[in-house]
Short mmCIF file of C-alpha atoms in Angstrom, two decimals:
data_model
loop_
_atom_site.label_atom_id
_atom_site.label_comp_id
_atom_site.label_asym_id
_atom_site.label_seq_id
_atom_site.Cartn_x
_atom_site.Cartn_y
_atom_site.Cartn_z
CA UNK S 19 0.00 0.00 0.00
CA UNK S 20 2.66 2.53 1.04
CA UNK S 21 4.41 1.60 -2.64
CA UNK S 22 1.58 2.38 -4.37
CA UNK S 23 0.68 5.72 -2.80
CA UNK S 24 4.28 6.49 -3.53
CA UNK S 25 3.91 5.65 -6.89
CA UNK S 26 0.86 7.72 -6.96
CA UNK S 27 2.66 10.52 -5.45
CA UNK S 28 5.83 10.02 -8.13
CA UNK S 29 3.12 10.12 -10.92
CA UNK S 30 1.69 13.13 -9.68
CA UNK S 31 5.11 15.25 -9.43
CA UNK S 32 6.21 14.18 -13.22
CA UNK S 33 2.65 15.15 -14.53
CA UNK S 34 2.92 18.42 -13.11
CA UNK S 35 6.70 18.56 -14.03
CA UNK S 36 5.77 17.61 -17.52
CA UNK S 37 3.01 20.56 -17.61
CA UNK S 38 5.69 22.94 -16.68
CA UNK S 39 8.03 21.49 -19.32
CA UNK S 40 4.71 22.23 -21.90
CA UNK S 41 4.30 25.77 -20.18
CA UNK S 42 8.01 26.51 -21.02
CA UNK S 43 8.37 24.61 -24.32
CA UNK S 44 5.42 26.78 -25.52
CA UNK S 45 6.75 29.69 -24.57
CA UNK S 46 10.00 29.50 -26.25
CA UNK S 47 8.04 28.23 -29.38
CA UNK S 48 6.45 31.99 -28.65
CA UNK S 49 9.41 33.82 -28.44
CA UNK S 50 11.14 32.44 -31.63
CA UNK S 51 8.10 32.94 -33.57
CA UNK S 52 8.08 36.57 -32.33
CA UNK S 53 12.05 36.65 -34.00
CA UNK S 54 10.84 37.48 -37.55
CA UNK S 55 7.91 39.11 -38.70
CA UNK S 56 8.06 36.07 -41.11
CA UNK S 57 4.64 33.41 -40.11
CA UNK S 58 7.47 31.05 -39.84
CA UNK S 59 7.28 27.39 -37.53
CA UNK S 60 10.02 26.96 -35.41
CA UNK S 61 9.59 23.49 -34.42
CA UNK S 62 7.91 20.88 -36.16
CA UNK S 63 6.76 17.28 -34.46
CA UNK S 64 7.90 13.89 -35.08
CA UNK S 65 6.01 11.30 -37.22
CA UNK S 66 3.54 14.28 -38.10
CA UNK S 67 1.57 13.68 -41.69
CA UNK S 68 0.99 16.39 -44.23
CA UNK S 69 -0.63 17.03 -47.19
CA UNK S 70 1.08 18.43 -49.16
CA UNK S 71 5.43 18.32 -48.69
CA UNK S 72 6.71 21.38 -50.16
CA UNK S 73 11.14 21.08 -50.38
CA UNK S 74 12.80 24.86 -51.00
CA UNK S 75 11.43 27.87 -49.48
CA UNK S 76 12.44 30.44 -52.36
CA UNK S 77 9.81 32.01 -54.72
CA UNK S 78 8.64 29.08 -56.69
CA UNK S 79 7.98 27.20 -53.42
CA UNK S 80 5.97 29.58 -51.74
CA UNK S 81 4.11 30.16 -54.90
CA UNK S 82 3.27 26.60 -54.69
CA UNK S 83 2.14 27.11 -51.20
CA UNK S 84 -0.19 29.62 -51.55
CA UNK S 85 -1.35 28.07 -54.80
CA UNK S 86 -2.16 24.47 -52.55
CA UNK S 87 -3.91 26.72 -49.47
CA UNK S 88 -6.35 28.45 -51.67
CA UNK S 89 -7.07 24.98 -53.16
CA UNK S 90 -7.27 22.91 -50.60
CA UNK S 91 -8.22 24.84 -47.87
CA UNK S 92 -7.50 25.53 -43.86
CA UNK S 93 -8.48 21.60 -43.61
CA UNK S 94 -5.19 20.54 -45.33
CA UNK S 95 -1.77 20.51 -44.28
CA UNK S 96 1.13 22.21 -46.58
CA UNK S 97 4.14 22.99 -45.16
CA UNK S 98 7.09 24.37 -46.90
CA UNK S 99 11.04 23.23 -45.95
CA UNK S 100 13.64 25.42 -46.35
CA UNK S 101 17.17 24.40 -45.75
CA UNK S 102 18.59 28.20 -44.21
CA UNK S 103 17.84 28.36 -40.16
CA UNK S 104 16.78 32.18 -41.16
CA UNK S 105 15.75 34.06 -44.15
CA UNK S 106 18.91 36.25 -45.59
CA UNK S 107 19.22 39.12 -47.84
CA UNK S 108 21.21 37.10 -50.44
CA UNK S 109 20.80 36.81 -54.37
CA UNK S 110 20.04 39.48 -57.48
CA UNK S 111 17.70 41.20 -58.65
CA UNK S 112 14.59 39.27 -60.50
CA UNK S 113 13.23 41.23 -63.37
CA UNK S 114 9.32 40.52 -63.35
CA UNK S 115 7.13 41.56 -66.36
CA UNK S 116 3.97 40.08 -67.91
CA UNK S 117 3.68 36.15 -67.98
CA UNK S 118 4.69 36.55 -64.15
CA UNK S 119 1.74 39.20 -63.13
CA UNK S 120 -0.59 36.86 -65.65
CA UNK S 121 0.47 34.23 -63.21
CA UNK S 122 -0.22 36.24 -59.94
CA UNK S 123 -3.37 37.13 -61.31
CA UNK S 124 -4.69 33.66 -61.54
CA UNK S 125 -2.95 32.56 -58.66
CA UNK S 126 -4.85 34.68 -56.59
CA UNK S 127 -7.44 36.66 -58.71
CA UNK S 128 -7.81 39.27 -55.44
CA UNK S 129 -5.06 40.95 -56.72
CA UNK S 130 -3.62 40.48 -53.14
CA UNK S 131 -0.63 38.96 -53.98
CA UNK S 132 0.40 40.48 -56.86
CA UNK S 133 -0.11 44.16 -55.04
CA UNK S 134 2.50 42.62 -52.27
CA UNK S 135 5.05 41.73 -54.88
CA UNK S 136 4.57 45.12 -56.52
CA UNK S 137 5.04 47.06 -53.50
CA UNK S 138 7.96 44.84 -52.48
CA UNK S 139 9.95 46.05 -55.48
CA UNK S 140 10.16 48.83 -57.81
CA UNK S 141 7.99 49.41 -60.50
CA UNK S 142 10.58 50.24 -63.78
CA UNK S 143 9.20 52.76 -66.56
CA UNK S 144 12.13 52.90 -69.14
CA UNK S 145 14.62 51.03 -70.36
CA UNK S 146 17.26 52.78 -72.29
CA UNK S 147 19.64 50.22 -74.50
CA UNK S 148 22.95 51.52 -75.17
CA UNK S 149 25.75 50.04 -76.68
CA UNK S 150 28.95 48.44 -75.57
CA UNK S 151 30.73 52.06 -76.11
CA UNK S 152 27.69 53.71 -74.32
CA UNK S 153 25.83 55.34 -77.24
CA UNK S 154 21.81 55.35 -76.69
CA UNK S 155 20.49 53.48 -79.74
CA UNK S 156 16.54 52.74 -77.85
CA UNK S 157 14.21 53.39 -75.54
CA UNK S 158 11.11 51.54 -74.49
CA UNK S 159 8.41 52.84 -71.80
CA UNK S 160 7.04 50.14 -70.10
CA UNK S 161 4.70 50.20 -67.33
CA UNK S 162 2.15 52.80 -69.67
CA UNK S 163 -0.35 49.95 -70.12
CA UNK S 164 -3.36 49.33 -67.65
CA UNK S 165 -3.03 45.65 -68.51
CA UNK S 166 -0.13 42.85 -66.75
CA UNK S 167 1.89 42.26 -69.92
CA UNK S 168 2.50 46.52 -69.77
CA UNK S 169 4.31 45.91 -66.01
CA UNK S 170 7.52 45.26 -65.17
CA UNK S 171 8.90 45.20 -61.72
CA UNK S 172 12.18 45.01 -60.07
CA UNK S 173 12.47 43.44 -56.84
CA UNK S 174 15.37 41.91 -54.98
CA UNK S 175 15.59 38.28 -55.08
CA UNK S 176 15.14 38.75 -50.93
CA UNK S 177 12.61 40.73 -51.13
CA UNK S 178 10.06 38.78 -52.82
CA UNK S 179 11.19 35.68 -50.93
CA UNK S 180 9.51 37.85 -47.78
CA UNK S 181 6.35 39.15 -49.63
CA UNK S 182 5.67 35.49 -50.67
CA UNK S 183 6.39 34.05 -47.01
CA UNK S 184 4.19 36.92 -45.54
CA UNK S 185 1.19 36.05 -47.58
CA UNK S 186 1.11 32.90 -45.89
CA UNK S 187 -0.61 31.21 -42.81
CA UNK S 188 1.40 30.63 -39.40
CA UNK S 189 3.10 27.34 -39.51
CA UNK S 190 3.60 27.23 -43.17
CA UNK S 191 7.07 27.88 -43.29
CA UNK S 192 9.42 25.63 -41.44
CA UNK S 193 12.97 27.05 -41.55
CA UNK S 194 16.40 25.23 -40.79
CA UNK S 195 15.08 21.77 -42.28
CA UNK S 196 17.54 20.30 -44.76
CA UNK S 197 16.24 17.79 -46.56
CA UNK S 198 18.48 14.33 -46.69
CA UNK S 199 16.10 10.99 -47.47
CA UNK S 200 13.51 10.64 -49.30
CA UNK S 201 11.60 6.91 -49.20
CA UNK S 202 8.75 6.18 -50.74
CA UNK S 203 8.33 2.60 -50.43
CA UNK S 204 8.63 2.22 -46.42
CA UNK S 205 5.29 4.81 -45.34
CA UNK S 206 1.18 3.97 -45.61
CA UNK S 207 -1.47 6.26 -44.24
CA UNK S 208 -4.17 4.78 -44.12
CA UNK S 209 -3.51 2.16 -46.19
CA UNK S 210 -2.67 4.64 -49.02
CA UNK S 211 1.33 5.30 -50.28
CA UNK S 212 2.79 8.53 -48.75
CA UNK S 213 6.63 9.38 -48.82
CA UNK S 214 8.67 9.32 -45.69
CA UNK S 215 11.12 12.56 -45.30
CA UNK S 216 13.91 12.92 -43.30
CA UNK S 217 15.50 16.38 -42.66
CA UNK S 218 18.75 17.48 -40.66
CA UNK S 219 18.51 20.78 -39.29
CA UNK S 220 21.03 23.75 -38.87
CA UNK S 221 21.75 23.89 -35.05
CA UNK S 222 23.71 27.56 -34.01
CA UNK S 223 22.39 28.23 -30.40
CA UNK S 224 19.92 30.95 -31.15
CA UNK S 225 18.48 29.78 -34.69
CA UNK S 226 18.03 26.05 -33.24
CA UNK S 227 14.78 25.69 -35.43
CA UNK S 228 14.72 21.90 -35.59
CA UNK S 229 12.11 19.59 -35.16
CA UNK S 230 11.73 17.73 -31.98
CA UNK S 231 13.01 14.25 -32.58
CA UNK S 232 16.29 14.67 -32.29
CA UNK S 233 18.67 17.53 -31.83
CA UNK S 234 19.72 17.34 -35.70
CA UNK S 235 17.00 15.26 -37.47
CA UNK S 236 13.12 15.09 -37.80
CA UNK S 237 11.04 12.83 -40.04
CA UNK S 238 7.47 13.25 -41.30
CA UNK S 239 5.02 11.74 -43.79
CA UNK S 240 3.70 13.38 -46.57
CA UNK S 241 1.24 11.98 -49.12
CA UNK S 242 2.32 14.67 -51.65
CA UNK S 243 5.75 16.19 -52.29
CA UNK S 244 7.23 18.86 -54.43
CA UNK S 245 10.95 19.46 -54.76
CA UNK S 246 11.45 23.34 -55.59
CA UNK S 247 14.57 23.22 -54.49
CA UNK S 248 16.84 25.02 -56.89
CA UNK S 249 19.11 24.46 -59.84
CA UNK S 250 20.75 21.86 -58.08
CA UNK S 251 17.58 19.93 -56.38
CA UNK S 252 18.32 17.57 -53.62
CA UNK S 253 14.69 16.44 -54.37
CA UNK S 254 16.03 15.48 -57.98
CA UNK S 255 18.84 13.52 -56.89
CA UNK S 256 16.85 11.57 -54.46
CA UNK S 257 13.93 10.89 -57.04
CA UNK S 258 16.45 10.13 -59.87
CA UNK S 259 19.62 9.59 -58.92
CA UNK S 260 22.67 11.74 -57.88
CA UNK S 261 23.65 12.33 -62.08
CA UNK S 262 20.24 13.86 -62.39
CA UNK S 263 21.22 16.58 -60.29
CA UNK S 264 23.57 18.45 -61.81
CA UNK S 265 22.40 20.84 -64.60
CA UNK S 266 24.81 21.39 -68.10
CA UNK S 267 26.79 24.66 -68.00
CA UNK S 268 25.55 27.44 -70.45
CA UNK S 269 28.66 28.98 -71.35
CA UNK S 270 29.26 32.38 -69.57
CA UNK S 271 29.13 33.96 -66.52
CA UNK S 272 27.24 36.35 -64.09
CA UNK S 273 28.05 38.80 -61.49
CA UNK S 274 25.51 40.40 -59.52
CA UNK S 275 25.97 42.80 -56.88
CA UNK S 276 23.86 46.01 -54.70
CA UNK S 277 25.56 48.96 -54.07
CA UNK S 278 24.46 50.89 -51.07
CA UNK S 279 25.14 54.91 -49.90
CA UNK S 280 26.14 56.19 -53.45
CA UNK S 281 24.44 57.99 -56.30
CA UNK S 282 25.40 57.44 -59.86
CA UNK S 283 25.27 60.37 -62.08
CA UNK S 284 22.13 60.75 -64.54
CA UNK S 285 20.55 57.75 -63.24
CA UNK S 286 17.01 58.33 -62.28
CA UNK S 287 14.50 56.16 -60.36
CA UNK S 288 12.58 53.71 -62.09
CA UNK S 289 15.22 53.78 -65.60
CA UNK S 290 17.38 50.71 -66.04
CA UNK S 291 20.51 51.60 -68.62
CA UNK S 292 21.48 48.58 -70.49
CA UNK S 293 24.65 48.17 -72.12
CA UNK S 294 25.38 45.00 -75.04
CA UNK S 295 27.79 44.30 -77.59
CA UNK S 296 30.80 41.85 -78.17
CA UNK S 297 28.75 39.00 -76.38
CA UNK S 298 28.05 40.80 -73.25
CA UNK S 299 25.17 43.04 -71.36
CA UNK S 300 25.90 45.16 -68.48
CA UNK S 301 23.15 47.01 -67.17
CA UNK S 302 22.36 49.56 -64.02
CA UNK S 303 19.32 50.14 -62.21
CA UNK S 304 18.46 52.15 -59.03
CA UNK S 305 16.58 50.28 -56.50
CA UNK S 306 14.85 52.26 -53.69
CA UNK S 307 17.90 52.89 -51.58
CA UNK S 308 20.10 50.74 -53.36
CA UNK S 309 21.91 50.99 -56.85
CA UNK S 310 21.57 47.06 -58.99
CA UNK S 311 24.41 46.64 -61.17
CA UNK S 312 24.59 43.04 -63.09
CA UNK S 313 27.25 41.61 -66.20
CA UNK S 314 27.04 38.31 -67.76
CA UNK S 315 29.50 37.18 -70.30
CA UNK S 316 30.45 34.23 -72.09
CA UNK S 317 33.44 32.45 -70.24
CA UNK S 318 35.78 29.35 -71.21
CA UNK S 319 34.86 26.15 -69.34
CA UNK S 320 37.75 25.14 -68.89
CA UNK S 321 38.39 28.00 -66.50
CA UNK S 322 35.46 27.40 -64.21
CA UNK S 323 37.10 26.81 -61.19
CA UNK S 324 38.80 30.71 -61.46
CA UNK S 325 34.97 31.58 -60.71
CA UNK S 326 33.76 31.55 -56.98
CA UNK S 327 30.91 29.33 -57.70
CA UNK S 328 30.47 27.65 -54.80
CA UNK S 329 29.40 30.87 -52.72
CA UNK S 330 26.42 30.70 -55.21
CA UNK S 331 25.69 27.13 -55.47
CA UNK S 332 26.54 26.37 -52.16
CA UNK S 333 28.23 23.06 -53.02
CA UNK S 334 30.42 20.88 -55.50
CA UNK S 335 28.91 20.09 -58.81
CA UNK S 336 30.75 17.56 -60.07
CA UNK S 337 33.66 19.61 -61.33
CA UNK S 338 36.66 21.29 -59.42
CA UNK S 339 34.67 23.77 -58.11
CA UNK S 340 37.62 26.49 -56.44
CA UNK S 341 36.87 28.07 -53.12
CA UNK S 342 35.43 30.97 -51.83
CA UNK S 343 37.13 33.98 -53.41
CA UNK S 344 37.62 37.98 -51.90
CA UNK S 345 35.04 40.67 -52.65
CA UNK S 346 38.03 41.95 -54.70
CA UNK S 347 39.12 38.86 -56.47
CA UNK S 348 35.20 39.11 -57.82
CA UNK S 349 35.37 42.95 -58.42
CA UNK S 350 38.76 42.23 -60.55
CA UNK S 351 37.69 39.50 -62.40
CA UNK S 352 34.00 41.52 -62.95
CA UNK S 353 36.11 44.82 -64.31
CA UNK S 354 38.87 43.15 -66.68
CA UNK S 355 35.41 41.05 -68.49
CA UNK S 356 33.99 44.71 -68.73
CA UNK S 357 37.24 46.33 -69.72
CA UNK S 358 35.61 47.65 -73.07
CA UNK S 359 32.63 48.85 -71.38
CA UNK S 360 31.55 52.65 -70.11
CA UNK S 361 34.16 53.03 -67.23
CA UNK S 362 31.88 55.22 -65.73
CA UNK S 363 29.36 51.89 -64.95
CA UNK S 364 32.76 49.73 -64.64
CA UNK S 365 34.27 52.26 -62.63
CA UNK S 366 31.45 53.25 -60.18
CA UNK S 367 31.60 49.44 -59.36
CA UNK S 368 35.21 49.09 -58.55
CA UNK S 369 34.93 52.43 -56.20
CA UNK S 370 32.09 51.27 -54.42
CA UNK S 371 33.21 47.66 -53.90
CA UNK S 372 33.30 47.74 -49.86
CA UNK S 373 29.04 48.28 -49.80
CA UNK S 374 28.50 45.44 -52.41
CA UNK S 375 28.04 41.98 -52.09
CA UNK S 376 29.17 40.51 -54.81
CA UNK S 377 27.57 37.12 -56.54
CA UNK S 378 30.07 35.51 -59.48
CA UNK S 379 28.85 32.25 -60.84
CA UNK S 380 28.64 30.06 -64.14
CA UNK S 381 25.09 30.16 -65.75
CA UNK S 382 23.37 26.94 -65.89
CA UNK S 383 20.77 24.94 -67.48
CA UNK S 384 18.72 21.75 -67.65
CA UNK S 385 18.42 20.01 -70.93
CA UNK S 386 14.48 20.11 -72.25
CA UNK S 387 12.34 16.77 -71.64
CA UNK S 388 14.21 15.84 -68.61
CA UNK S 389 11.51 13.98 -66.24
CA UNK S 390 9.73 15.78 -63.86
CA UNK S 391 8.08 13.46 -61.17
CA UNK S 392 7.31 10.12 -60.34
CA UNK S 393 4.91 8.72 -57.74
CA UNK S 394 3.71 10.87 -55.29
CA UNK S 395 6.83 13.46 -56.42
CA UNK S 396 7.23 16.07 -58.67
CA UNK S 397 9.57 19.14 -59.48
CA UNK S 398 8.73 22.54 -60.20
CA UNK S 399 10.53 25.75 -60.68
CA UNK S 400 14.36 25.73 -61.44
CA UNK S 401 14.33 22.83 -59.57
CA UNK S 402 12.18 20.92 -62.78
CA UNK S 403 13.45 23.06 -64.96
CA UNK S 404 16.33 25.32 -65.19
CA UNK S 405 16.96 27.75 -67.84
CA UNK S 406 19.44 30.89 -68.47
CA UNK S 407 18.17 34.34 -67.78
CA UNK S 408 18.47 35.69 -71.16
CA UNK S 409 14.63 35.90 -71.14
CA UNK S 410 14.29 36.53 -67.30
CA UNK S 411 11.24 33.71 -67.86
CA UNK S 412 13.19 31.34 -64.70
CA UNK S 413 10.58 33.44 -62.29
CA UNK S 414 7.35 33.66 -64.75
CA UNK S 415 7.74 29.91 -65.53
CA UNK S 416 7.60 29.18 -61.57
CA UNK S 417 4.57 30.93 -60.94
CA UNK S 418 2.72 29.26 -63.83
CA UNK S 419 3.88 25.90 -62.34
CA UNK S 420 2.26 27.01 -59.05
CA UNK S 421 -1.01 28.32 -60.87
CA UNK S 422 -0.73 24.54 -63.07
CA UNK S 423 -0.07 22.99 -59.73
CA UNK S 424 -3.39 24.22 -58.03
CA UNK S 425 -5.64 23.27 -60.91
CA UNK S 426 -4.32 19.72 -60.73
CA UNK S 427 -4.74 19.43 -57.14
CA UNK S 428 -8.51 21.06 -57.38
CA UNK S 429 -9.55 18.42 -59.82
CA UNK S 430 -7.60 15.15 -58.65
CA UNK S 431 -7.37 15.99 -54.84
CA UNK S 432 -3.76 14.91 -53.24
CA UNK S 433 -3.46 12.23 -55.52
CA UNK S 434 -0.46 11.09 -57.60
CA UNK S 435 -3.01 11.87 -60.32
CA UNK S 436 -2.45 15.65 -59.71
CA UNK S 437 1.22 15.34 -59.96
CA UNK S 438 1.10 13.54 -63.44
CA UNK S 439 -1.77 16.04 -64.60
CA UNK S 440 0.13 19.21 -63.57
CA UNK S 441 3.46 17.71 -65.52
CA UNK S 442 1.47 17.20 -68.48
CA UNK S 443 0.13 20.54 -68.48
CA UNK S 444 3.08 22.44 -68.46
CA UNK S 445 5.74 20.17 -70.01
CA UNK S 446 5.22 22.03 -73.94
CA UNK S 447 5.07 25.44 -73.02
CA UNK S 448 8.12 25.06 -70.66
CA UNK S 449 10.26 22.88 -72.88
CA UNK S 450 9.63 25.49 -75.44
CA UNK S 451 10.79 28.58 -73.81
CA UNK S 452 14.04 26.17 -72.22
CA UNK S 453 14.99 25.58 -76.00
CA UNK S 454 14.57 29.54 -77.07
CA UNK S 455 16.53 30.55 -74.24
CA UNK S 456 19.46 27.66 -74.27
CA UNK S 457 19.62 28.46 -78.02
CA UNK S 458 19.98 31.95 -77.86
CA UNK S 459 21.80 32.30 -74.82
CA UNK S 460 24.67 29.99 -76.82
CA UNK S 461 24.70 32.06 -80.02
CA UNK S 462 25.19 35.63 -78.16
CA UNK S 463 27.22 34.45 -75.52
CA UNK S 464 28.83 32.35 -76.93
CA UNK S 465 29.44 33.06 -80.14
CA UNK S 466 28.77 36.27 -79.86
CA UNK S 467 26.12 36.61 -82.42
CA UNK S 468 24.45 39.91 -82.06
CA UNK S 469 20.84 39.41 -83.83
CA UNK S 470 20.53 36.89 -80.55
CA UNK S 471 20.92 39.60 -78.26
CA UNK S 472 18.37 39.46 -75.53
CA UNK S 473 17.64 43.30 -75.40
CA UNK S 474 17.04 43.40 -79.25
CA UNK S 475 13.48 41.43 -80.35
CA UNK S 476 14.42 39.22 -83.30
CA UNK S 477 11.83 37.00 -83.79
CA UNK S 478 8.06 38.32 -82.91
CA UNK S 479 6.96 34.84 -83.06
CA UNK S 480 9.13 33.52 -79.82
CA UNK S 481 7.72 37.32 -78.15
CA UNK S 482 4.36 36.66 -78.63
CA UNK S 483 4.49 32.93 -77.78
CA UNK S 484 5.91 33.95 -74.01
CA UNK S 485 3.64 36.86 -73.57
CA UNK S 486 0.36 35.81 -75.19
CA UNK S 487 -0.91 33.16 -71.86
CA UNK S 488 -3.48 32.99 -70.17
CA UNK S 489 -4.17 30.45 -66.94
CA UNK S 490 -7.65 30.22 -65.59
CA UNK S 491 -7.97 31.41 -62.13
CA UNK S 492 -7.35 29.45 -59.15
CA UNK S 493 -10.58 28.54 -57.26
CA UNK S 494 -10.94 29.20 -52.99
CA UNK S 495 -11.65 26.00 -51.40
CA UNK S 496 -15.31 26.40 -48.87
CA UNK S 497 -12.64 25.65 -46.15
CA UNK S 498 -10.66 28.83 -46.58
#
């Protein structure tokens, strides 16, 4: 008797120990939440099952978020995994005109979202095209038109990460979740396939946002799952195989950087000055408080590892890869490419080099017709898809994908059905564009044929093709 009322009484301390343990877990899961104005989830439970499995928290991901809410509603779970423990000011600038505000439109026919991304950015008027000795040959107004295809809008890669992530529900967003196995064949809900992920998190005191299984790994079940995890997909190389990873190389090279605190002389708001010639663009843009300046130019393979790729890519490819280089290393190699270029641009760069953070890295691209998906996994974005930027479609194509993605899941549920519908949908169109864009990007890069450069319209037909679509809008689920 005296054992069991001890028991009793042992039982009775650990369940009101274990309610303080809840109290404080709670409130720490409070006070990281409060961190970022981000509705980000800091801790995530073991074993849990979702819906909907979104890998890569960048643009196209979210996109593919908000497109899966509105569709399947409040009742459903999506939750999107991104690899960094925090969001970061890091990448370029993303140029968005037409085929991405189409998208936004029938993404969310409110006009919420695409107000958020406008606001988020700057909204660009004129482009003035110069040549490679600076002489004005055109200008375009843009932005006149009352309809999408007139708007363009420049936004920091950043910055429309956030307006994305802020558009979404609490809990959404799981941050510091790195995605490592990917098994199909060993999870059942309900008697029905699912997909078991594993992810290791990013543990550095204050941005321990790890699930709770472990200190550096949590596991969940999801009966859907889309990899939108970049150029170089870890979602790919699971589904496919580590060879299917890797994209080709385009031939040339990009350097990106923001230049804060300084004014360049007869640039106004809102004007981006473009610079081509000898296989090369250059071009300068003011950004709210900060100055854009971007070069690409064709480069030898064989000298790849001169370039600091892995601060972009943020691993090997498959090649010798070379190390982190200096902001000056970057800056040098950036001015001798642009040697024959307006010194003032070239110069202003070099002067200014302490406020900018400078990106350098190969351009890249995924060979058309590659697969997509298989099972109850598919690939969108870059991540299904990569292309160069000569058309600055990498963006646009990503949003349709989310606006494709929503339709498939409003008319086959979270089925593997929607997966195989949505890849069928959008397979042409993007396949298509990858082929104008790998072609042309080779002959003015590369060979530096100038009737393919990317600032001069050549062919009306491969114009009209990008701009002229149209996606139905996305319907609201009754549970939203």
């Amino acid at each position: 008797k005296n054992q069991s009322a001890t028991f009793s009484n042992r039982r009775e301390k650990i369940m009101i120990m274990s309610g303080h343990f809840a109290t404080v877990f709670a409130l720490v899961n409070h006070l990281l939440l409060q961190r970022t104005s981000m509705h980000v989830a800091a801790l995530s439970p073991c074993q849990e099952i979702i819906d909907v499995a979104i890998i890569g928290g960048g643009p196209a991901g979210l996109a593919a978020a908000l497109a899966a809410k509105r569709v399947l509603g409040d009742g459903a779970s999506v939750v999107v995994f991104e690899r960094s423990p925090e969001f970061l000011e890091i990448g370029g600038q993303v140029g968005l005109f037409g085929p991405a505000f189409n998208a936004l439109d029938a993404l969310d026919p409110s006009g919420i979202v695409n107000a958020a991304v406008e606001e988020a950015g700057n909204v660009r008027k004129k482009l003035r095209m110069l040549n490679d000795k600076g002489v004005l040959e055109n200008e375009m107004d843009v932005g006149v038109g009352a309809d999408s295809n007139s708007k363009q809008v420049a936004i920091p890669w950043f910055a429309l990460q956030r307006a994305l992530a802020n558009l979404l529900p609490s809990g959404v967003v799981r941050l510091g979740h790195e995605l490592t196995t990917m098994d199909e064949e060993a999870c059942s809900i309900d008697g029905e396939d699912c997909v078991a992920l594993t992810f290791k998190g990013k543990n550095d005191g204050e941005s321990n946002e790890v699930g709770t299984c472990s200190e550096t790994e949590t596991t969940c079940h999801a009966r859907l799952v889309i990899g939108a995890d970049g150029n170089l997909s870890q979602t790919r190389a699971l589904l496919f195989g580590e060879k299917e990873k890797f994209p080709s190389y385009a031939g040339s090279a990009i350097w990106r950087m923001f230049v804060y605190g300084a004014e360049f002389e007869g640039l106004e708001p809102a004007i981006m000055n473009v610079y081509t010639g000898d296989g090369k663009v250059l071009a300068i843009q003011r950004m709210g408080d900060r100055l854009y300046i971007v070069g690409q130019a064709g480069w030898p393979e064989d000298e790849l590892s001169v370039l600091d790729r892995r601060r972009y890519v943020g691993e090997e490819d498959g090649n010798d890869s070379g190390g982190r280089s200096t902001n000056a290393e970057r800056l040098e190699r950036f001015a001798k490419t642009f040697a024959g270029f307006p010194q003032d641009v070239v110069k202003f760069a070099v002067d200014h080099c302490e406020t900018a953070s400078i990106l350098e890295h190969p351009i890249y691209y995924r060979e058309p017709d590659r697969p997509w998906g298989k099972g109850r996994v598919t690939l969108l974005g870059d991540a299904a898809h990569c292309i160069p930027p000569n058309m600055g479609m990498g963006t646009p194509l990503a949003f349709e994908d989310a606006v494709s993605l929503g339709h498939a899941l409003a008319k086959h549920g979270v089925k593997s059905e929607a997966l195989r519908s949505f890849e069928a949908d959008r397979m042409e169109r993007v396949n298509t564009i990858a082929k104008f864009a790998i072609e042309q990007t080779g002959q003015y890069y590369k060979e530096k044929d100038d009737n393919a450069n990317p600032f001069k319209l050549s062919k009306v037909s491969q114009f009209e093709y990008i701009m002229n679509f149209q996606q139905d809008p996305i319907g609201m689920s009754k549970e939203v």
